[in-house]
């Protein structure tokens, strides 16, 4: 999770503020429980944020599961037997070094500050001590040691403990993967930078099980695949890089990790880690549970514990990167506009249907167009204010296409499709509209 302290390009700090402001103003992200003053660094995803997150999940699912024949999904529980976290090493080692400022009582991650409190400037800091990042809770009504459980800090373990179940029921042999997305929880000491680091977030993880000797090759393969996924969905290649971890950065389970990094306004930051987890987890669970997690290859008579290559991404952090990469300001007809140049599959809405006027004569046709589109695409319907203002509103939330229904449409059964980035307008027969737009989603 390290963030290298390279300076941001000029003007980029303004970009962060512009995107955070847009997120709140237009309903992508709200501070959680805002009417009670919120809860530090916890966010709720509003209507546009919920749609966009869903699109990010789907884009990941499409690339990692649907378009492949060697990956299957699961959806494991968030609460699980605490022995899982003993075996995985999370109870003993999933810690950050914590220091207290004796002067202002603020707490910091020792590896993120020099020997001075960033809040009050005091040098009177405690020694660093390990702080476990897992959220603890109790299962059932009795709050004693036997009832302790943890909210998962990664989705990965649900895939390791189900390795044999999945391999057997799907008749898979390595190389094959198990993929999962869902919420994860970490009691971060210093959450911040909006949704970049939060205590509750969403992960998208693949555990790819391979014969031991093949793991370096597969790690290289997944680094390239994952980097190209971000480009496919709209981030410019020069805003992305692969960065191998130094030895001292490696997680306790990893023999080597390479991060996909994005150039955030404050410097390069991790979007995803692609780790070689070796046989660390399967072996640990095998030893702790007494259940064999070996794979037996009937063709060769070989028996081995597979090694695992893990591309692990954050959906909520990725959403922030997509927003930062897409935000732009330009001038249309002498008027300034803010525009989110989001990929059509990532944008909250793919289409907005805009009747030119609220007049009753137009409404039935406009709603008919809406209903045709809604079966295949996420649409917004807006009939308030001038058409120019409505275009601006859609540009600002990234809607790639606006469909305008006007009085000529009643005569010629055609509508105007306006494209967000170029503002070009094309007249299209209503009968051809769905096909026309679908063809452009992945163009
Ligand atoms: N199973 C491997 C694993 O958990 P990680 O690098 O700790 O690896 C994977 O997390 C991804 O999850 C990160 O690259 C990041 O995108 C996201 N992530 C991790 N901690 C996060 C946090 N506190 N808030 C938001 N996203 C986070």
Short mmCIF file of C-alpha atoms and ligand atoms in Angstrom, two decimals:
data_model
loop_
_atom_site.label_atom_id
_atom_site.label_comp_id
_atom_site.label_asym_id
_atom_site.label_seq_id
_atom_site.Cartn_x
_atom_site.Cartn_y
_atom_site.Cartn_z
CA UNK A 1 0.00 0.00 0.00
CA UNK A 2 3.04 2.29 -0.18
CA UNK A 3 2.72 5.63 -1.96
CA UNK A 4 5.92 7.04 -3.36
CA UNK A 5 6.29 10.77 -2.65
CA UNK A 6 6.86 12.03 -6.19
CA UNK A 7 5.56 15.56 -6.83
CA UNK A 8 2.25 15.96 -8.60
CA UNK A 9 2.20 17.72 -11.98
CA UNK A 10 1.22 21.40 -11.80
CA UNK A 11 -2.50 21.97 -11.48
CA UNK A 12 -3.19 18.45 -10.26
CA UNK A 13 -4.05 19.46 -6.72
CA UNK A 14 -6.90 21.51 -8.18
CA UNK A 15 -7.99 18.35 -9.99
CA UNK A 16 -8.39 16.45 -6.69
CA UNK A 17 -10.58 19.22 -5.23
CA UNK A 18 -12.63 19.45 -8.43
CA UNK A 19 -13.36 15.71 -8.42
CA UNK A 20 -14.16 15.52 -4.70
CA UNK A 21 -16.46 18.50 -5.07
CA UNK A 22 -18.19 16.97 -8.10
CA UNK A 23 -18.64 13.67 -6.27
CA UNK A 24 -20.49 15.33 -3.41
CA UNK A 25 -22.44 17.83 -5.51
CA UNK A 26 -23.73 15.35 -8.06
CA UNK A 27 -24.28 12.34 -5.80
CA UNK A 28 -21.36 10.00 -6.46
CA UNK A 29 -20.15 9.89 -2.86
CA UNK A 30 -21.57 11.22 0.42
CA UNK A 31 -19.90 11.29 3.83
CA UNK A 32 -21.48 8.38 5.68
CA UNK A 33 -24.26 9.35 8.13
CA UNK A 34 -23.68 13.00 7.31
CA UNK A 35 -26.72 14.15 9.32
CA UNK A 36 -24.94 12.86 12.46
CA UNK A 37 -21.66 14.54 11.54
CA UNK A 38 -20.39 11.51 9.62
CA UNK A 39 -17.89 8.93 10.80
CA UNK A 40 -14.28 9.62 9.95
CA UNK A 41 -13.25 8.61 6.42
CA UNK A 42 -16.32 6.47 5.80
CA UNK A 43 -18.41 7.13 2.72
CA UNK A 44 -21.73 6.17 1.23
CA UNK A 45 -22.00 5.78 -2.52
CA UNK A 46 -24.89 7.84 -3.87
CA UNK A 47 -26.98 7.07 -6.96
CA UNK A 48 -24.19 7.86 -9.45
CA UNK A 49 -21.50 6.23 -7.32
CA UNK A 50 -23.56 3.06 -6.89
CA UNK A 51 -24.06 2.86 -10.66
CA UNK A 52 -20.40 3.50 -11.39
CA UNK A 53 -19.16 0.98 -8.82
CA UNK A 54 -21.48 -1.60 -10.32
CA UNK A 55 -20.02 -0.88 -13.77
CA UNK A 56 -16.48 -1.28 -12.43
CA UNK A 57 -17.41 -4.62 -10.89
CA UNK A 58 -18.97 -5.72 -14.17
CA UNK A 59 -15.97 -4.61 -16.23
CA UNK A 60 -13.70 -6.58 -13.91
CA UNK A 61 -16.03 -9.60 -13.97
CA UNK A 62 -16.20 -9.47 -17.77
CA UNK A 63 -12.41 -9.50 -18.17
CA UNK A 64 -11.59 -11.89 -15.33
CA UNK A 65 -14.41 -14.42 -15.60
CA UNK A 66 -16.75 -14.02 -18.56
CA UNK A 67 -14.10 -13.63 -21.28
CA UNK A 68 -12.01 -16.56 -19.95
CA UNK A 69 -12.48 -20.28 -19.60
CA UNK A 70 -10.01 -20.81 -16.76
CA UNK A 71 -11.57 -18.73 -13.96
CA UNK A 72 -14.69 -19.39 -11.88
CA UNK A 73 -16.35 -17.09 -9.34
CA UNK A 74 -17.31 -17.61 -5.71
CA UNK A 75 -19.01 -15.44 -3.11
CA UNK A 76 -17.69 -16.35 0.33
CA UNK A 77 -18.81 -15.12 3.76
CA UNK A 78 -17.38 -11.96 5.31
CA UNK A 79 -17.40 -13.57 8.76
CA UNK A 80 -15.56 -16.86 8.98
CA UNK A 81 -13.91 -19.20 11.46
CA UNK A 82 -11.12 -17.22 13.22
CA UNK A 83 -8.77 -20.16 12.66
CA UNK A 84 -8.63 -18.95 9.05
CA UNK A 85 -6.89 -15.75 10.23
CA UNK A 86 -4.58 -17.66 12.57
CA UNK A 87 -3.44 -19.91 9.73
CA UNK A 88 -3.19 -17.12 7.16
CA UNK A 89 -0.86 -15.16 9.43
CA UNK A 90 -3.20 -12.16 9.66
CA UNK A 91 -3.65 -12.44 13.43
CA UNK A 92 0.09 -12.38 14.02
CA UNK A 93 1.37 -10.14 11.25
CA UNK A 94 -1.36 -8.05 9.61
CA UNK A 95 -0.18 -4.98 11.48
CA UNK A 96 0.95 -1.44 10.89
CA UNK A 97 3.49 0.29 13.18
CA UNK A 98 1.56 2.73 15.41
CA UNK A 99 3.01 5.76 17.24
CA UNK A 100 1.25 8.20 19.58
CA UNK A 101 2.07 11.88 19.88
CA UNK A 102 2.32 12.47 23.66
CA UNK A 103 1.59 16.17 23.12
CA UNK A 104 -1.63 16.23 21.02
CA UNK A 105 -2.57 12.53 21.45
CA UNK A 106 -2.91 12.01 17.68
CA UNK A 107 -1.96 8.57 16.35
CA UNK A 108 0.13 7.97 13.24
CA UNK A 109 1.52 5.18 11.13
CA UNK A 110 5.22 5.27 11.96
CA UNK A 111 6.23 4.49 8.38
CA UNK A 112 4.27 7.49 7.05
CA UNK A 113 5.84 10.23 9.17
CA UNK A 114 9.34 11.38 9.99
CA UNK A 115 10.07 11.69 13.74
CA UNK A 116 7.78 14.73 14.09
CA UNK A 117 4.00 14.81 14.66
CA UNK A 118 2.45 16.22 11.44
CA UNK A 119 -0.36 17.82 13.49
CA UNK A 120 1.42 19.72 16.28
CA UNK A 121 5.08 19.44 15.30
CA UNK A 122 6.07 17.76 18.59
CA UNK A 123 8.93 15.28 18.58
CA UNK A 124 7.60 13.63 21.75
CA UNK A 125 6.40 10.41 20.11
CA UNK A 126 6.05 6.95 21.64
CA UNK A 127 8.01 4.02 20.25
CA UNK A 128 6.26 2.26 17.37
CA UNK A 129 4.21 -0.79 18.31
CA UNK A 130 2.35 -3.23 16.06
CA UNK A 131 -1.36 -2.50 15.64
CA UNK A 132 -3.52 -5.26 14.12
CA UNK A 133 -5.72 -3.94 11.33
CA UNK A 134 -8.50 -6.52 11.62
CA UNK A 135 -11.89 -5.46 12.98
CA UNK A 136 -12.89 -7.74 15.84
CA UNK A 137 -16.46 -8.68 16.69
CA UNK A 138 -18.42 -11.41 18.52
CA UNK A 139 -20.60 -14.09 16.99
CA UNK A 140 -23.75 -14.74 19.03
CA UNK A 141 -24.92 -13.16 22.27
CA UNK A 142 -21.95 -14.00 24.51
CA UNK A 143 -19.00 -11.64 24.25
CA UNK A 144 -16.20 -13.96 25.36
CA UNK A 145 -13.00 -15.24 23.77
CA UNK A 146 -14.71 -18.26 22.24
CA UNK A 147 -17.09 -15.99 20.30
CA UNK A 148 -14.46 -13.73 18.72
CA UNK A 149 -14.60 -13.34 14.95
CA UNK A 150 -13.10 -10.89 12.47
CA UNK A 151 -14.42 -8.97 9.49
CA UNK A 152 -12.36 -10.14 6.52
CA UNK A 153 -9.44 -7.85 5.67
CA UNK A 154 -9.11 -9.51 2.25
CA UNK A 155 -11.46 -11.71 0.22
CA UNK A 156 -8.59 -14.04 -0.71
CA UNK A 157 -8.90 -16.46 2.22
CA UNK A 158 -12.45 -17.44 1.20
CA UNK A 159 -10.92 -18.73 -2.02
CA UNK A 160 -8.05 -20.62 -0.37
CA UNK A 161 -10.27 -22.46 2.10
CA UNK A 162 -12.63 -23.40 -0.76
CA UNK A 163 -9.85 -24.51 -3.12
CA UNK A 164 -10.69 -28.21 -2.95
CA UNK A 165 -14.47 -27.61 -3.02
CA UNK A 166 -14.13 -25.55 -6.18
CA UNK A 167 -11.53 -27.74 -7.91
CA UNK A 168 -13.66 -30.85 -7.26
CA UNK A 169 -17.08 -29.47 -8.14
CA UNK A 170 -15.89 -27.71 -11.30
CA UNK A 171 -13.38 -30.46 -12.29
CA UNK A 172 -10.62 -27.87 -12.72
CA UNK A 173 -6.90 -28.52 -12.80
CA UNK A 174 -4.14 -25.92 -12.44
CA UNK A 175 -3.68 -23.52 -14.05
CA UNK A 176 -7.10 -22.17 -13.07
CA UNK A 177 -8.41 -19.33 -10.98
CA UNK A 178 -11.08 -18.47 -8.44
CA UNK A 179 -12.32 -14.88 -8.50
CA UNK A 180 -14.33 -12.92 -6.00
CA UNK A 181 -15.33 -9.38 -5.27
CA UNK A 182 -16.82 -7.87 -2.17
CA UNK A 183 -16.39 -5.73 0.89
CA UNK A 184 -13.28 -5.89 3.06
CA UNK A 185 -12.51 -4.10 6.30
CA UNK A 186 -9.28 -2.75 7.77
CA UNK A 187 -8.93 -0.60 10.83
CA UNK A 188 -6.55 1.77 9.05
CA UNK A 189 -4.63 4.09 11.38
CA UNK A 190 -4.61 6.93 8.86
CA UNK A 191 -7.40 6.61 6.31
CA UNK A 192 -7.61 9.52 3.91
CA UNK A 193 -7.35 11.07 0.48
CA UNK A 194 -11.11 10.72 0.06
CA UNK A 195 -11.96 7.10 -0.93
CA UNK A 196 -8.31 6.17 -1.63
CA UNK A 197 -7.83 4.68 1.84
CA UNK A 198 -10.93 3.87 3.88
CA UNK A 199 -11.74 1.39 6.63
CA UNK A 200 -14.46 -0.30 4.61
CA UNK A 201 -13.79 -0.78 0.91
CA UNK A 202 -14.44 -3.11 -1.94
CA UNK A 203 -11.93 -5.57 -3.35
CA UNK A 204 -11.76 -7.49 -6.63
CA UNK A 205 -9.43 -10.47 -6.28
CA UNK A 206 -8.31 -13.43 -8.31
CA UNK A 207 -6.41 -16.39 -6.87
CA UNK A 208 -4.78 -18.17 -9.80
CA UNK A 209 -3.57 -21.68 -8.89
CA UNK A 210 -0.62 -22.95 -10.94
CA UNK A 211 1.97 -25.74 -10.91
CA UNK A 212 4.82 -24.44 -8.66
CA UNK A 213 7.42 -24.00 -11.40
CA UNK A 214 5.04 -21.89 -13.50
CA UNK A 215 4.31 -19.08 -11.04
CA UNK A 216 6.92 -16.53 -12.31
CA UNK A 217 5.56 -16.83 -15.85
CA UNK A 218 1.98 -16.40 -14.67
CA UNK A 219 2.87 -13.42 -12.50
CA UNK A 220 4.35 -11.70 -15.55
CA UNK A 221 1.24 -12.61 -17.55
CA UNK A 222 -1.14 -11.15 -14.94
CA UNK A 223 0.89 -7.94 -14.61
CA UNK A 224 0.42 -7.31 -18.33
CA UNK A 225 -3.25 -8.33 -18.32
CA UNK A 226 -4.14 -6.11 -15.40
CA UNK A 227 -2.25 -3.09 -16.66
CA UNK A 228 -4.07 -3.34 -19.98
CA UNK A 229 -7.45 -3.60 -18.21
CA UNK A 230 -7.09 -0.06 -16.84
CA UNK A 231 -6.13 1.20 -20.30
CA UNK A 232 -9.06 -0.65 -21.88
CA UNK A 233 -11.42 1.20 -19.55
CA UNK A 234 -10.06 4.63 -20.25
CA UNK A 235 -6.92 5.48 -18.25
CA UNK A 236 -4.10 6.88 -20.42
CA UNK A 237 -1.04 4.56 -20.37
CA UNK A 238 1.24 7.41 -19.24
CA UNK A 239 -0.82 7.71 -16.04
CA UNK A 240 -0.09 4.07 -15.18
CA UNK A 241 3.02 2.10 -14.32
CA UNK A 242 4.11 -1.26 -12.93
CA UNK A 243 6.30 -1.05 -9.84
CA UNK A 244 7.95 -4.13 -8.26
CA UNK A 245 8.03 -4.06 -4.44
CA UNK A 246 11.30 -3.79 -2.56
CA UNK A 247 11.98 -6.81 -0.33
CA UNK A 248 11.09 -4.92 2.88
CA UNK A 249 7.67 -3.88 1.50
CA UNK A 250 6.49 -7.41 0.80
CA UNK A 251 3.47 -8.80 2.65
CA UNK A 252 4.15 -11.79 4.90
CA UNK A 253 2.77 -14.21 2.29
CA UNK A 254 4.49 -12.87 -0.81
CA UNK A 255 7.74 -13.89 -2.52
CA UNK A 256 7.34 -11.01 -4.97
CA UNK A 257 4.72 -8.37 -5.70
CA UNK A 258 4.34 -5.83 -8.50
CA UNK A 259 1.86 -2.99 -8.14
CA UNK A 260 -0.15 -1.35 -10.86
CA UNK A 261 0.17 2.31 -9.91
CA UNK A 262 -1.79 5.35 -11.02
CA UNK A 263 -0.53 8.89 -10.99
CA UNK A 264 -2.77 10.37 -8.30
CA UNK A 265 -2.65 14.15 -7.74
CA UNK A 266 -0.32 13.59 -4.77
CA UNK A 267 1.99 11.14 -6.59
CA UNK A 268 2.08 7.53 -7.73
CA UNK A 269 -0.22 5.27 -5.69
CA UNK A 270 -1.22 1.61 -5.77
CA UNK A 271 -4.34 0.50 -7.63
CA UNK A 272 -3.64 -3.19 -7.53
CA UNK A 273 -0.99 -5.61 -6.31
CA UNK A 274 -0.03 -8.71 -8.30
CA UNK A 275 1.58 -11.04 -5.79
CA UNK A 276 3.25 -14.41 -5.99
CA UNK A 277 1.77 -15.95 -2.82
CA UNK A 278 3.60 -19.24 -3.51
CA UNK A 279 2.02 -22.15 -1.61
CA UNK A 280 2.06 -20.11 1.62
CA UNK A 281 -1.71 -19.99 2.17
CA UNK A 282 -2.70 -23.46 0.99
CA UNK A 283 0.10 -25.03 3.04
CA UNK A 284 -0.83 -23.01 6.12
CA UNK A 285 -4.49 -24.06 5.87
CA UNK A 286 -3.49 -27.65 5.19
CA UNK A 287 -1.36 -27.75 8.33
CA UNK A 288 -3.88 -25.92 10.56
CA UNK A 289 -6.99 -27.81 9.36
CA UNK A 290 -5.46 -31.24 8.81
CA UNK A 291 -7.18 -31.38 5.40
CA UNK A 292 -5.10 -32.09 2.33
CA UNK A 293 -5.13 -29.17 -0.10
CA UNK A 294 -2.89 -30.89 -2.61
CA UNK A 295 -3.79 -31.31 -6.23
CA UNK A 296 -3.38 -34.82 -7.65
CA UNK A 297 -2.79 -34.88 -11.39
CA UNK A 298 -4.19 -38.21 -12.58
CA UNK A 299 -2.55 -37.87 -15.99
CA UNK A 300 1.00 -37.56 -14.62
CA UNK A 301 0.56 -39.15 -11.19
CA UNK A 302 2.01 -35.94 -9.71
CA UNK A 303 0.82 -34.60 -6.36
CA UNK A 304 1.57 -31.02 -5.32
CA UNK A 305 0.32 -27.97 -3.43
CA UNK A 306 -0.34 -25.36 -6.15
CA UNK A 307 1.32 -21.97 -6.07
CA UNK A 308 -0.88 -18.91 -6.31
CA UNK A 309 -0.56 -15.71 -8.34
CA UNK A 310 -2.92 -13.06 -7.03
CA UNK A 311 -4.02 -9.89 -8.81
CA UNK A 312 -5.82 -7.96 -6.02
CA UNK A 313 -7.51 -4.66 -6.87
CA UNK A 314 -9.67 -2.17 -4.98
CA UNK A 315 -12.96 -1.27 -6.69
CA UNK A 316 -13.53 1.89 -4.67
CA UNK A 317 -9.96 3.10 -5.21
CA UNK A 318 -10.27 2.27 -8.92
CA UNK A 319 -13.42 4.38 -9.08
CA UNK A 320 -11.45 7.33 -7.78
CA UNK A 321 -8.71 6.77 -10.37
CA UNK A 322 -11.27 6.55 -13.19
CA UNK A 323 -12.85 9.81 -12.04
CA UNK A 324 -9.52 11.63 -11.76
CA UNK A 325 -8.39 10.34 -15.16
CA UNK A 326 -11.69 11.32 -16.80
CA UNK A 327 -12.19 14.81 -15.39
CA UNK A 328 -11.69 17.58 -17.92
CA UNK A 329 -12.73 21.15 -18.53
CA UNK A 330 -13.14 22.69 -21.96
CA UNK A 331 -15.13 25.36 -23.78
CA UNK A 332 -18.16 24.74 -25.96
CA UNK A 333 -19.52 27.73 -27.90
CA UNK A 334 -17.65 30.12 -25.63
CA UNK A 335 -19.07 28.48 -22.50
CA UNK A 336 -16.91 26.59 -20.00
CA UNK A 337 -17.96 23.02 -19.27
CA UNK A 338 -16.78 20.33 -16.88
CA UNK A 339 -16.86 16.92 -18.51
CA UNK A 340 -16.12 13.41 -17.29
CA UNK A 341 -14.64 11.54 -20.25
CA UNK A 342 -15.50 8.15 -18.75
CA UNK A 343 -15.50 4.97 -20.81
CA UNK A 344 -19.13 4.29 -21.86
CA UNK A 345 -19.20 1.06 -19.86
CA UNK A 346 -17.91 2.79 -16.72
CA UNK A 347 -20.08 5.93 -16.87
CA UNK A 348 -23.06 5.79 -14.46
CA UNK A 349 -25.55 6.27 -17.30
CA UNK A 350 -24.88 5.26 -20.87
CA UNK A 351 -27.69 7.38 -22.30
CA UNK A 352 -29.86 10.33 -21.35
CA UNK A 353 -33.20 10.73 -23.08
CA UNK A 354 -34.06 14.41 -23.37
CA UNK A 355 -37.38 15.51 -24.89
CA UNK A 356 -36.86 18.95 -26.37
CA UNK A 357 -39.93 20.23 -24.61
CA UNK A 358 -42.18 19.17 -21.75
CA UNK A 359 -45.21 19.47 -24.05
CA UNK A 360 -47.59 16.56 -23.79
CA UNK A 361 -47.38 15.90 -27.53
CA UNK A 362 -43.71 14.87 -27.16
CA UNK A 363 -43.91 12.88 -23.93
CA UNK A 364 -45.36 9.58 -25.26
CA UNK A 365 -42.71 9.26 -28.00
CA UNK A 366 -39.89 10.27 -25.62
CA UNK A 367 -41.02 7.69 -23.08
CA UNK A 368 -41.32 5.06 -25.79
CA UNK A 369 -37.69 5.77 -26.79
CA UNK A 370 -36.70 5.55 -23.12
CA UNK A 371 -38.39 2.17 -22.66
CA UNK A 372 -36.72 0.72 -25.76
CA UNK A 373 -33.29 1.80 -24.48
CA UNK A 374 -33.84 0.82 -20.85
CA UNK A 375 -33.98 -2.87 -21.71
CA UNK A 376 -30.31 -2.79 -22.75
CA UNK A 377 -28.76 0.35 -21.29
CA UNK A 378 -28.79 2.40 -18.10
CA UNK A 379 -30.74 5.56 -18.97
CA UNK A 380 -31.64 8.83 -17.38
CA UNK A 381 -34.74 10.77 -18.41
CA UNK A 382 -34.64 14.54 -17.99
CA UNK A 383 -37.17 17.05 -19.25
CA UNK A 384 -36.36 20.03 -17.02
CA UNK A 385 -34.49 23.22 -18.02
CA UNK A 386 -33.05 24.23 -21.39
CA UNK A 387 -31.54 21.58 -23.64
CA UNK A 388 -28.11 23.23 -23.36
CA UNK A 389 -28.15 23.01 -19.56
CA UNK A 390 -29.31 19.42 -19.73
CA UNK A 391 -26.38 18.53 -22.02
CA UNK A 392 -24.00 20.19 -19.54
CA UNK A 393 -25.48 18.20 -16.65
CA UNK A 394 -24.95 14.96 -18.53
CA UNK A 395 -21.41 15.95 -19.61
CA UNK A 396 -20.52 16.60 -15.99
CA UNK A 397 -21.57 13.09 -14.89
CA UNK A 398 -19.97 11.42 -17.89
CA UNK A 399 -23.03 10.29 -19.87
CA UNK A 400 -21.54 9.44 -23.30
CA UNK A 401 -24.75 9.85 -25.34
CA UNK A 402 -27.78 12.13 -25.16
CA UNK A 403 -30.83 11.29 -27.26
CA UNK A 404 -33.01 14.27 -28.06
CA UNK A 405 -36.60 13.76 -29.08
CA UNK A 406 -37.98 16.82 -30.90
CA UNK A 407 -41.11 17.77 -32.82
CA UNK A 408 -39.65 16.47 -36.12
CA UNK A 409 -39.31 13.07 -34.39
CA UNK A 410 -43.11 12.85 -34.36
CA UNK A 411 -43.07 13.08 -38.18
CA UNK A 412 -39.91 11.22 -39.22
CA UNK A 413 -39.47 8.76 -36.31
CA UNK A 414 -35.84 9.88 -35.93
CA UNK A 415 -33.97 11.29 -32.96
CA UNK A 416 -30.75 13.24 -32.49
CA UNK A 417 -27.84 11.46 -30.82
CA UNK A 418 -25.34 13.87 -29.30
CA UNK A 419 -21.89 12.60 -28.42
CA UNK A 420 -20.35 13.83 -25.16
CA UNK A 421 -16.69 14.29 -26.13
CA UNK A 422 -17.06 15.84 -29.59
CA UNK A 423 -20.60 17.25 -29.06
CA UNK A 424 -21.27 15.98 -32.63
CA UNK A 425 -24.95 15.36 -33.37
CA UNK A 426 -26.31 12.64 -35.66
CA UNK A 427 -29.89 11.96 -36.72
CA UNK A 428 -30.79 8.27 -36.23
CA UNK A 429 -34.04 6.34 -36.96
CA UNK A 430 -35.61 5.22 -33.67
CA UNK A 431 -35.72 1.64 -34.99
CA UNK A 432 -31.89 1.62 -35.29
CA UNK A 433 -31.13 3.47 -32.06
CA UNK A 434 -30.46 0.53 -29.71
CA UNK A 435 -28.08 -1.14 -32.18
CA UNK A 436 -26.34 2.17 -32.93
CA UNK A 437 -25.61 2.82 -29.24
CA UNK A 438 -24.70 -0.76 -28.31
CA UNK A 439 -22.14 -0.83 -31.13
CA UNK A 440 -20.44 2.20 -29.58
CA UNK A 441 -20.13 0.90 -26.00
CA UNK A 442 -16.81 -0.84 -26.64
CA UNK A 443 -15.65 1.20 -29.62
N1 LIG B 1 -5.22 -10.05 -0.94
C1 LIG B 1 -4.19 -9.13 -1.24
C2 LIG B 1 -4.40 -7.82 -0.64
O1 LIG B 1 -5.25 -7.67 0.22
P1 LIG B 1 -3.61 -5.30 -0.71
O2 LIG B 1 -2.54 -4.65 -1.55
O3 LIG B 1 -3.53 -5.12 0.75
O4 LIG B 1 -3.59 -6.83 -1.12
C3 LIG B 1 -5.42 -4.94 -2.56
O5 LIG B 1 -5.04 -4.79 -1.21
C4 LIG B 1 -6.04 -3.66 -3.09
O6 LIG B 1 -7.13 -3.28 -2.27
C5 LIG B 1 -5.11 -2.46 -3.08
O7 LIG B 1 -4.30 -2.42 -4.23
C6 LIG B 1 -6.08 -1.30 -3.05
O8 LIG B 1 -6.58 -1.01 -4.36
C7 LIG B 1 -7.23 -1.87 -2.24
N2 LIG B 1 -7.14 -1.41 -0.84
C8 LIG B 1 -6.37 -1.92 0.14
N3 LIG B 1 -6.57 -1.26 1.30
C9 LIG B 1 -7.50 -0.30 1.03
C10 LIG B 1 -8.13 0.71 1.82
N4 LIG B 1 -7.88 0.85 3.12
N5 LIG B 1 -9.04 1.52 1.21
C11 LIG B 1 -9.33 1.38 -0.11
N6 LIG B 1 -8.76 0.44 -0.88
C12 LIG B 1 -7.85 -0.39 -0.34
#
